[in-house]
XYZ file of C-alpha atoms in Angstrom:
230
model
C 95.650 71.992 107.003
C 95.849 75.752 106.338
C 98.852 77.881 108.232
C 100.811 74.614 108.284
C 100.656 71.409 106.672
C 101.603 68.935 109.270
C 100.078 66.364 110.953
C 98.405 67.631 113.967
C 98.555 65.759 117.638
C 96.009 66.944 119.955
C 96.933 66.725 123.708
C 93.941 67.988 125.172
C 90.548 67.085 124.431
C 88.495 69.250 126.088
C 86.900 72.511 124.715
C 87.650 75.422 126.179
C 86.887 78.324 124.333
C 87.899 82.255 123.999
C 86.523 84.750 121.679
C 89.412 86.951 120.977
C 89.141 90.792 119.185
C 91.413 91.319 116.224
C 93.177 94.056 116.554
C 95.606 94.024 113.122
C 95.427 92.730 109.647
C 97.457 92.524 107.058
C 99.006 91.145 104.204
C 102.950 89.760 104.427
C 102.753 88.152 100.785
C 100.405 87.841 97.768
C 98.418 85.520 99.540
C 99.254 84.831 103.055
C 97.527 87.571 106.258
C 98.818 88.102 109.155
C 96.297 88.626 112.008
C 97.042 90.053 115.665
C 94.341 88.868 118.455
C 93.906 89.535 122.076
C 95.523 87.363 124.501
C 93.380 85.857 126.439
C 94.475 86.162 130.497
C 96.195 83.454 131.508
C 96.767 81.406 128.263
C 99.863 80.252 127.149
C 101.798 78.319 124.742
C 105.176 77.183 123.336
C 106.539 78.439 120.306
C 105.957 75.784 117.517
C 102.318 74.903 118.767
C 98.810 75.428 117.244
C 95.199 75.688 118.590
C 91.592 75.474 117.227
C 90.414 78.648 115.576
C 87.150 79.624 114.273
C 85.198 82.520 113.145
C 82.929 84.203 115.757
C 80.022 84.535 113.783
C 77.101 82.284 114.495
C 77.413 80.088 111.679
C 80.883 79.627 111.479
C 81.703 79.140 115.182
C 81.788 75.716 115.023
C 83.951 75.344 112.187
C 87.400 74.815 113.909
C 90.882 74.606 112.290
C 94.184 74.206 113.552
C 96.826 77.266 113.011
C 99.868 77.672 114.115
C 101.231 80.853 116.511
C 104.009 82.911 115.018
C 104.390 85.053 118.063
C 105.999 84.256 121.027
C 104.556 83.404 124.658
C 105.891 86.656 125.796
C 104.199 88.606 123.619
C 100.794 90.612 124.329
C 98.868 89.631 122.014
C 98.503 85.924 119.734
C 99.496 86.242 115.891
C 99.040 84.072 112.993
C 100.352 83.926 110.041
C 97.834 82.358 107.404
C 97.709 81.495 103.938
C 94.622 82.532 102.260
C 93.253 79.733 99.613
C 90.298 82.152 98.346
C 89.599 79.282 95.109
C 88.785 76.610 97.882
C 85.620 78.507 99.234
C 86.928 77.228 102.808
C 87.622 79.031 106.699
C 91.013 80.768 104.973
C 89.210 82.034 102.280
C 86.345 83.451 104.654
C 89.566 84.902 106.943
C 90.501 87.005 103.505
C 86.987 89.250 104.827
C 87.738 89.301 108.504
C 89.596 92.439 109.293
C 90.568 94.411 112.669
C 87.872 94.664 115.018
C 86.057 91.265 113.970
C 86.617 88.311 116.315
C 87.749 85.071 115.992
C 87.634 81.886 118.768
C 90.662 80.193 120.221
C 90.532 76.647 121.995
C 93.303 74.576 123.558
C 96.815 74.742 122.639
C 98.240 71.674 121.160
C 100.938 70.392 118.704
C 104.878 68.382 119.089
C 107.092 70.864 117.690
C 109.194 72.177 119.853
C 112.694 73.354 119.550
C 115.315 70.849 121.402
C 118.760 71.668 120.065
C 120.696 73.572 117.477
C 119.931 72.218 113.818
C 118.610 72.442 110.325
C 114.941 73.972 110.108
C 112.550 72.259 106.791
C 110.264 74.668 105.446
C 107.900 73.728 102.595
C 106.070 76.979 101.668
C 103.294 77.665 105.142
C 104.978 75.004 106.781
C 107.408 77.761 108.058
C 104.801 78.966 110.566
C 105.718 77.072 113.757
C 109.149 77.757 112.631
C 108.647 81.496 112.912
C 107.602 81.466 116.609
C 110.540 79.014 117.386
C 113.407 81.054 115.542
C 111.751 83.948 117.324
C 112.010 83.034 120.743
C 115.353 81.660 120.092
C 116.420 85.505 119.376
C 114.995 86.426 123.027
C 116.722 83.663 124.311
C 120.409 84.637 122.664
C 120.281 80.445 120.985
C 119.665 81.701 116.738
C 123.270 80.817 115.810
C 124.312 77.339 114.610
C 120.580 77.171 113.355
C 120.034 76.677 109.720
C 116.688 77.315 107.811
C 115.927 75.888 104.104
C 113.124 77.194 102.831
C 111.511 75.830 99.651
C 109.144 77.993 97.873
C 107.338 78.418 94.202
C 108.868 81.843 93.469
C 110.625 85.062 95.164
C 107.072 86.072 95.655
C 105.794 83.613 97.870
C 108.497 83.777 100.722
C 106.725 84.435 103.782
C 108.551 87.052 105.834
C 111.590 87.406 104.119
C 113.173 90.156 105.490
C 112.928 89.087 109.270
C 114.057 85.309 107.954
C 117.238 87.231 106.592
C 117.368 89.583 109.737
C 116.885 86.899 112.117
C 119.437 84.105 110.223
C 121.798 85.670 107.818
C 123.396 83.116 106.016
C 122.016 80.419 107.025
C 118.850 81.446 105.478
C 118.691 79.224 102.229
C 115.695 79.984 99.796
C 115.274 77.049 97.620
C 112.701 78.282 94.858
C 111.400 76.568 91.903
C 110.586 79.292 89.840
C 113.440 80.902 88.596
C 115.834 78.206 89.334
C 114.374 75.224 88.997
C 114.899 74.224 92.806
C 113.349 71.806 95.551
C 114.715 70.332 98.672
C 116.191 66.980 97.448
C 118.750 65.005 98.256
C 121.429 66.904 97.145
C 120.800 69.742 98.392
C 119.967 67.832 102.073
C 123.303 65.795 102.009
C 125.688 68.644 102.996
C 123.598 68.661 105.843
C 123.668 65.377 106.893
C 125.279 64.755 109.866
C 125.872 68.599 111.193
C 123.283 69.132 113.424
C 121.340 67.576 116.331
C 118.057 67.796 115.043
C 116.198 68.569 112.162
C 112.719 70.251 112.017
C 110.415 69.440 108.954
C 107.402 71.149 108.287
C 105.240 71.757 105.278
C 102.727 69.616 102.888
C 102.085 66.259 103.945
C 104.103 64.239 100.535
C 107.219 67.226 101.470
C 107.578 66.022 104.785
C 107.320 62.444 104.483
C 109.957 63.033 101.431
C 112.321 65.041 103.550
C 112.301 62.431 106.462
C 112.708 59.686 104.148
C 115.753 61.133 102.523
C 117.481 62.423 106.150
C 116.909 58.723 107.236
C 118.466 57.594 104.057
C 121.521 59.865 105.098
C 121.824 58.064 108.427
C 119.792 61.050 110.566
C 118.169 58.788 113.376
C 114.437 59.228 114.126
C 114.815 60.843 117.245
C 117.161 63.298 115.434
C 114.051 64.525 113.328
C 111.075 66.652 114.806
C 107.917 66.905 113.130
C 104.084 66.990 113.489
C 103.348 62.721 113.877
């Protein structure tokens, strides 16, 4: 997986397909790039969901991964937020040469995310891309407080979109880093948690969320309490 790391559902099979213009680039971190796209007419989505995207270029329009939106249904234009793995010679590190006025291809919307209630937000490094979209649509909607992120990255320098986390959440914007301090999302640093809130989102690599189910369950969270990519 590339902008996020979770398990994808698709919920429509078919294969509709929209070229798209970029019309912004840019980088938010070392190694994550941010691209704006036109907005198709008509096309819509809800914050926390992903669709298809490809590189419209003859020989790489076939070559579909999932990303997830970071803007918001209301916006004008479609934005992702994508971590760029230029040692893995795959579609991210070919997005690293795609700048504004090249073109990608959107398909279908898809993905289980979605924001329910108030409650304690997951993040393992890109898995805080649906995330984004969600905590910024709750802003329009007036619903950010009682809302708690945790946000595990490898150092200071890796924090996707720091400032607007800390804008958006105050707080109850945790960074949990391993380099300087040694950190990760554990148990003890979940069990505080336990127990406060009516859901809790997990997103991020595959082993992280499994662990940070796992450990919620352990606390007595019930399934239907957790919402993640099955």
């Amino acid at each position: 997986m590339h902008a996020f790391h979770c398990h994808v559902l698709k919920i429509n099979n078919t294969m509709e397909k929209h070229p798209v213009k970029i019309s912004e680039t840019g980088y938010v971190t070392h190694n994550v790039k941010q691209f704006k796209v036109e907005k198709p007419a008509g096309y819509t989505y809800v914050s926390g969901q992903a669709t298809d995207v490809s590189i419209n270029k003859p020989e790489l329009e076939d070559d579909l991964h999932p990303f997830t939106f970071t803007s918001v249904n209301s916006d004008d234009h479609l934005e992702f937020t994508i971590k760029i793995y230029k040692e893995r010679n795959g579609i991210t590190a070919k997005l690293a040469d795609i700048n504004t006025g090249g073109e990608l291809i959107i398909h279908e919307v898809f993905g289980t995310i979605a924001y329910h209630q108030r409650g304690l937000f997951i993040a393992g490094g890109a898995g805080i891309t649906p995330f984004i979209s969600i905590l910024r649509q709750l802003r329009i909607d007036g619903k950010l407080a009682g809302n708690t992120l945790l946000f595990a990255n490898h150092s200071p320098a890796d924090i996707i979109l720091k400032d607007e986390l800390t804008e958006l959440l105050g707080e109850n914007f945790v960074n949990v880093l391993k380099v300087p301090h040694g950190e990760v999302i554990n148990a003890d640093v979940l069990k505080p948690h336990a127990g406060k809130h009516a859901n809790y989102y997990v997103c991020g690599p595959d082993k992280f969320t499994a662990d940070m189910i796992d450990i919620l369950k352990g606390f007595g969270v019930a399934e239907e309490q957790i919402i993640f990519e099955h």
